[in-house]
Amino acid sequence: MGVTNPRDLTHVHMYGGEAPFFEGLGQGKLLGTRCENQNCDANGSIFIPFRIHCPDCLGKNTIVDMTETAQKGATVHTFMITERTGAFNTLPKPIRFV
């Protein structure tokens, strides 16, 4: 059961520093980020999901395209399917999240 309240309302959600990740998804790409701080224990680590800053040194991460690597041998460890699309019920059902 959903809530249906038709309104003339435009809500703009800003992705901020995560915008490249979502733009990449829209283009069929999987983008991650990598810490390149030589003094950090996480140097060279690739983060998926996308992280703007390294959790260890808090330095800004570099964006890396992981699409080809994921296509060659990625493993899905969890996923979710939902029948609830949100307040305005505008998305097709079911919705799959990986």
CSV table of N, CA and C in Angstrom, one decimal:
chain,number,residue,atom,x,y,z
A,1,MET,N,0.8,-1.2,0.0
A,1,MET,CA,0.0,0.0,0.0
A,1,MET,C,0.9,1.2,0.0
A,2,GLY,N,0.6,2.2,-0.8
A,2,GLY,CA,1.4,3.4,-0.9
A,2,GLY,C,0.5,4.6,-0.7
A,3,VAL,N,1.2,5.7,-0.6
A,3,VAL,CA,0.5,7.0,-0.4
A,3,VAL,C,0.5,7.7,-1.7
A,4,THR,N,-0.7,8.1,-2.1
A,4,THR,CA,-0.8,8.8,-3.4
A,4,THR,C,-1.4,10.2,-3.1
A,5,ASN,N,-0.6,11.2,-3.3
A,5,ASN,CA,-1.0,12.6,-3.1
A,5,ASN,C,-0.5,13.4,-4.3
A,6,PRO,N,-1.3,13.5,-5.4
A,6,PRO,CA,-0.9,14.3,-6.5
A,6,PRO,C,-0.6,15.7,-6.2
A,7,ARG,N,0.5,16.3,-6.6
A,7,ARG,CA,0.9,17.7,-6.3
A,7,ARG,C,1.7,18.2,-7.5
A,8,ASP,N,1.7,19.5,-7.6
A,8,ASP,CA,2.6,20.2,-8.5
A,8,ASP,C,3.8,20.6,-7.7
A,9,LEU,N,4.7,19.7,-7.5
A,9,LEU,CA,5.9,20.0,-6.7
A,9,LEU,C,7.1,19.4,-7.3
A,10,THR,N,8.1,20.2,-7.5
A,10,THR,CA,9.4,19.7,-8.0
A,10,THR,C,10.4,19.7,-6.9
A,11,HIS,N,11.0,18.5,-6.6
A,11,HIS,CA,12.0,18.4,-5.6
A,11,HIS,C,13.3,18.1,-6.3
A,12,VAL,N,14.3,18.9,-6.1
A,12,VAL,CA,15.6,18.7,-6.7
A,12,VAL,C,16.6,18.2,-5.6
A,13,HIS,N,17.1,17.0,-5.9
A,13,HIS,CA,18.0,16.4,-4.9
A,13,HIS,C,19.4,16.5,-5.5
A,14,MET,N,20.3,17.1,-4.8
A,14,MET,CA,21.7,17.3,-5.2
A,14,MET,C,22.6,16.2,-4.7
A,15,TYR,N,23.3,15.6,-5.6
A,15,TYR,CA,24.2,14.5,-5.2
A,15,TYR,C,25.6,15.0,-4.7
A,16,GLY,N,25.9,16.3,-4.9
A,16,GLY,CA,27.2,16.8,-4.5
A,16,GLY,C,28.4,16.1,-5.0
A,17,GLY,N,29.3,15.7,-4.2
A,17,GLY,CA,30.5,15.0,-4.6
A,17,GLY,C,30.3,13.6,-5.2
A,18,GLU,N,29.1,13.1,-4.9
A,18,GLU,CA,28.8,11.7,-5.4
A,18,GLU,C,28.2,11.8,-6.8
A,19,ALA,N,28.0,13.0,-7.4
A,19,ALA,CA,27.4,13.1,-8.7
A,19,ALA,C,28.0,12.3,-9.8
A,20,PRO,N,29.4,12.2,-9.8
A,20,PRO,CA,30.0,11.4,-10.9
A,20,PRO,C,29.6,9.9,-10.8
A,21,PHE,N,29.4,9.4,-9.6
A,21,PHE,CA,29.0,8.0,-9.4
A,21,PHE,C,27.6,7.8,-10.0
A,22,PHE,N,26.7,8.6,-9.7
A,22,PHE,CA,25.3,8.5,-10.3
A,22,PHE,C,25.3,8.7,-11.8
A,23,GLU,N,26.0,9.7,-12.3
A,23,GLU,CA,26.1,9.9,-13.7
A,23,GLU,C,26.7,8.7,-14.4
A,24,GLY,N,27.7,8.1,-13.8
A,24,GLY,CA,28.3,6.9,-14.4
A,24,GLY,C,27.3,5.7,-14.4
A,25,LEU,N,26.5,5.6,-13.4
A,25,LEU,CA,25.4,4.5,-13.4
A,25,LEU,C,24.4,4.8,-14.5
A,26,GLY,N,24.1,6.0,-14.7
A,26,GLY,CA,23.2,6.4,-15.8
A,26,GLY,C,23.8,6.0,-17.2
A,27,GLN,N,25.1,6.0,-17.3
A,27,GLN,CA,25.8,5.6,-18.5
A,27,GLN,C,26.2,4.1,-18.6
A,28,GLY,N,25.7,3.4,-17.6
A,28,GLY,CA,26.1,2.0,-17.5
A,28,GLY,C,27.4,1.7,-17.0
A,29,LYS,N,28.0,2.6,-16.3
A,29,LYS,CA,29.4,2.4,-15.7
A,29,LYS,C,29.3,2.2,-14.2
A,30,LEU,N,30.3,1.5,-13.7
A,30,LEU,CA,30.5,1.3,-12.3
A,30,LEU,C,31.8,2.0,-11.9
A,31,LEU,N,31.6,3.1,-11.2
A,31,LEU,CA,32.8,3.9,-10.8
A,31,LEU,C,33.1,3.7,-9.3
A,32,GLY,N,34.3,3.6,-9.0
A,32,GLY,CA,34.8,3.5,-7.6
A,32,GLY,C,35.8,4.6,-7.4
A,33,THR,N,36.4,4.7,-6.2
A,33,THR,CA,37.4,5.7,-5.9
A,33,THR,C,38.6,5.0,-5.3
A,34,ARG,N,39.7,5.6,-5.5
A,34,ARG,CA,41.0,5.1,-5.0
A,34,ARG,C,41.7,6.1,-4.2
A,35,CYS,N,42.3,5.7,-3.0
A,35,CYS,CA,43.2,6.6,-2.2
A,35,CYS,C,44.5,6.5,-2.8
A,36,GLU,N,45.1,7.7,-3.1
A,36,GLU,CA,46.5,7.8,-3.7
A,36,GLU,C,47.4,8.5,-2.8
A,37,ASN,N,47.1,8.6,-1.5
A,37,ASN,CA,48.0,9.2,-0.5
A,37,ASN,C,49.1,8.2,-0.2
A,38,GLN,N,50.3,8.5,-0.5
A,38,GLN,CA,51.4,7.5,-0.3
A,38,GLN,C,51.6,7.3,1.2
A,39,ASN,N,51.2,8.2,2.1
A,39,ASN,CA,51.4,8.0,3.5
A,39,ASN,C,50.2,7.3,4.2
A,40,CYS,N,49.2,6.9,3.5
A,40,CYS,CA,48.0,6.3,4.0
A,40,CYS,C,48.1,4.8,4.0
A,41,ASP,N,47.6,4.1,5.0
A,41,ASP,CA,47.5,2.6,5.0
A,41,ASP,C,46.6,2.1,3.9
A,42,ALA,N,45.6,2.9,3.5
A,42,ALA,CA,44.7,2.5,2.4
A,42,ALA,C,45.2,2.9,1.0
A,43,ASN,N,46.4,3.4,0.9
A,43,ASN,CA,46.9,3.8,-0.4
A,43,ASN,C,46.7,2.6,-1.4
A,44,GLY,N,46.1,3.0,-2.6
A,44,GLY,CA,45.9,2.0,-3.6
A,44,GLY,C,44.6,1.2,-3.5
A,45,SER,N,43.9,1.4,-2.3
A,45,SER,CA,42.6,0.7,-2.1
A,45,SER,C,41.6,1.3,-2.9
A,46,ILE,N,40.7,0.4,-3.5
A,46,ILE,CA,39.6,0.9,-4.3
A,46,ILE,C,38.3,0.7,-3.5
A,47,PHE,N,37.5,1.8,-3.5
A,47,PHE,CA,36.3,1.7,-2.7
A,47,PHE,C,35.1,1.7,-3.6
A,48,ILE,N,34.3,0.6,-3.4
A,48,ILE,CA,33.0,0.5,-4.0
A,48,ILE,C,32.1,0.0,-2.8
A,49,PRO,N,31.1,0.7,-2.4
A,49,PRO,CA,30.5,1.9,-3.1
A,49,PRO,C,31.5,3.1,-3.0
A,50,PHE,N,31.2,4.0,-3.9
A,50,PHE,CA,32.0,5.2,-4.2
A,50,PHE,C,32.1,6.0,-2.9
A,51,ARG,N,33.3,6.4,-2.5
A,51,ARG,CA,33.6,7.3,-1.4
A,51,ARG,C,34.4,8.5,-1.8
A,52,ILE,N,33.9,9.7,-1.5
A,52,ILE,CA,34.5,10.9,-1.9
A,52,ILE,C,35.9,11.0,-1.2
A,53,HIS,N,35.9,10.7,0.1
A,53,HIS,CA,37.2,10.8,0.9
A,53,HIS,C,37.6,9.5,1.4
A,54,CYS,N,38.9,9.3,1.6
A,54,CYS,CA,39.4,8.1,2.1
A,54,CYS,C,39.0,8.0,3.6
A,55,PRO,N,38.5,6.9,4.1
A,55,PRO,CA,38.1,6.8,5.5
A,55,PRO,C,39.3,6.8,6.5
A,56,ASP,N,40.5,6.5,6.0
A,56,ASP,CA,41.6,6.4,6.8
A,56,ASP,C,42.3,7.8,7.0
A,57,CYS,N,42.7,8.4,5.8
A,57,CYS,CA,43.4,9.7,5.9
A,57,CYS,C,42.6,10.9,5.6
A,58,LEU,N,41.3,10.7,5.2
A,58,LEU,CA,40.4,11.8,4.9
A,58,LEU,C,40.8,12.6,3.6
A,59,GLY,N,41.8,12.1,2.9
A,59,GLY,CA,42.1,12.8,1.6
A,59,GLY,C,41.1,12.5,0.6
A,60,LYS,N,41.1,13.4,-0.4
A,60,LYS,CA,40.1,13.2,-1.5
A,60,LYS,C,40.6,12.1,-2.4
A,61,ASN,N,39.7,11.2,-2.7
A,61,ASN,CA,40.0,10.0,-3.5
A,61,ASN,C,39.9,10.3,-5.0
A,62,THR,N,40.5,9.5,-5.8
A,62,THR,CA,40.5,9.6,-7.3
A,62,THR,C,39.5,8.7,-7.8
A,63,ILE,N,38.7,9.1,-8.8
A,63,ILE,CA,37.7,8.3,-9.4
A,63,ILE,C,38.3,7.3,-10.4
A,64,VAL,N,37.9,6.1,-10.3
A,64,VAL,CA,38.4,5.0,-11.2
A,64,VAL,C,37.2,4.3,-11.8
A,65,ASP,N,37.3,3.9,-13.1
A,65,ASP,CA,36.2,3.2,-13.8
A,65,ASP,C,36.4,1.7,-13.5
A,66,MET,N,35.5,1.1,-12.9
A,66,MET,CA,35.6,-0.4,-12.5
A,66,MET,C,34.7,-1.2,-13.4
A,67,THR,N,34.1,-0.6,-14.4
A,67,THR,CA,33.1,-1.3,-15.2
A,67,THR,C,33.7,-2.6,-15.8
A,68,GLU,N,34.9,-2.5,-16.5
A,68,GLU,CA,35.5,-3.6,-17.2
A,68,GLU,C,35.9,-4.7,-16.2
A,69,THR,N,36.5,-4.3,-15.1
A,69,THR,CA,36.9,-5.2,-14.1
A,69,THR,C,35.7,-6.0,-13.5
A,70,ALA,N,34.6,-5.3,-13.3
A,70,ALA,CA,33.4,-5.9,-12.7
A,70,ALA,C,32.8,-6.9,-13.7
A,71,GLN,N,32.8,-6.5,-15.0
A,71,GLN,CA,32.3,-7.4,-16.0
A,71,GLN,C,33.1,-8.7,-16.1
A,72,LYS,N,34.3,-8.7,-15.9
A,72,LYS,CA,35.2,-9.9,-16.0
A,72,LYS,C,35.0,-10.9,-14.8
A,73,GLY,N,34.7,-10.4,-13.6
A,73,GLY,CA,34.6,-11.4,-12.6
A,73,GLY,C,34.1,-10.8,-11.2
A,74,ALA,N,33.2,-10.0,-11.3
A,74,ALA,CA,32.6,-9.5,-10.0
A,74,ALA,C,31.7,-10.5,-9.4
A,75,THR,N,31.5,-10.5,-8.1
A,75,THR,CA,30.6,-11.3,-7.4
A,75,THR,C,29.6,-10.4,-6.6
A,76,VAL,N,28.3,-10.7,-6.8
A,76,VAL,CA,27.3,-10.0,-6.1
A,76,VAL,C,27.1,-10.7,-4.7
A,77,HIS,N,27.3,-10.0,-3.6
A,77,HIS,CA,27.2,-10.6,-2.3
A,77,HIS,C,25.9,-10.3,-1.7
A,78,THR,N,25.1,-9.3,-2.1
A,78,THR,CA,23.8,-9.1,-1.6
A,78,THR,C,23.0,-8.3,-2.6
A,79,PHE,N,21.7,-8.4,-2.5
A,79,PHE,CA,20.8,-7.7,-3.4
A,79,PHE,C,19.4,-7.5,-2.6
A,80,MET,N,18.6,-6.7,-3.2
A,80,MET,CA,17.3,-6.4,-2.6
A,80,MET,C,16.3,-6.1,-3.7
A,81,ILE,N,15.1,-6.6,-3.5
A,81,ILE,CA,14.0,-6.3,-4.4
A,81,ILE,C,12.8,-5.7,-3.6
A,82,THR,N,12.3,-4.6,-4.1
A,82,THR,CA,11.2,-3.9,-3.3
A,82,THR,C,10.0,-3.7,-4.2
A,83,GLU,N,8.9,-3.7,-3.6
A,83,GLU,CA,7.6,-3.5,-4.3
A,83,GLU,C,7.1,-2.0,-4.0
A,84,ARG,N,7.8,-1.3,-3.2
A,84,ARG,CA,7.4,0.1,-2.8
A,84,ARG,C,8.3,1.1,-3.5
A,85,THR,N,7.7,1.9,-4.3
A,85,THR,CA,8.5,2.8,-5.1
A,85,THR,C,8.6,4.2,-4.5
A,86,GLY,N,7.9,4.5,-3.5
A,86,GLY,CA,8.0,5.9,-2.9
A,86,GLY,C,6.7,6.5,-2.9
A,87,ALA,N,6.6,7.8,-2.4
A,87,ALA,CA,5.3,8.5,-2.2
A,87,ALA,C,4.5,8.6,-3.4
A,88,PHE,N,5.1,8.8,-4.6
A,88,PHE,CA,4.4,9.1,-5.8
A,88,PHE,C,4.2,7.9,-6.7
A,89,ASN,N,4.8,6.7,-6.3
A,89,ASN,CA,4.6,5.5,-7.1
A,89,ASN,C,4.9,5.7,-8.6
A,90,THR,N,6.0,6.3,-8.9
A,90,THR,CA,6.3,6.6,-10.3
A,90,THR,C,7.2,5.6,-11.0
A,91,LEU,N,7.8,4.6,-10.2
A,91,LEU,CA,8.7,3.7,-10.8
A,91,LEU,C,8.1,2.4,-11.1
A,92,PRO,N,8.6,1.6,-12.1
A,92,PRO,CA,8.0,0.3,-12.4
A,92,PRO,C,8.4,-0.6,-11.2
A,93,LYS,N,7.5,-1.6,-11.0
A,93,LYS,CA,7.7,-2.6,-9.9
A,93,LYS,C,8.0,-3.9,-10.6
A,94,PRO,N,8.8,-4.8,-10.0
A,94,PRO,CA,9.6,-4.6,-8.8
A,94,PRO,C,10.8,-3.8,-9.1
A,95,ILE,N,11.4,-3.2,-8.1
A,95,ILE,CA,12.7,-2.4,-8.2
A,95,ILE,C,13.8,-3.3,-7.6
A,96,ARG,N,14.9,-3.4,-8.4
A,96,ARG,CA,16.0,-4.3,-7.9
A,96,ARG,C,17.2,-3.4,-7.6
A,97,PHE,N,17.7,-3.7,-6.4
A,97,PHE,CA,18.9,-3.0,-5.9
A,97,PHE,C,20.0,-4.0,-5.8
A,98,VAL,N,21.2,-3.8,-6.3
A,98,VAL,CA,22.3,-4.7,-6.1
A,98,VAL,C,23.4,-4.0,-5.3
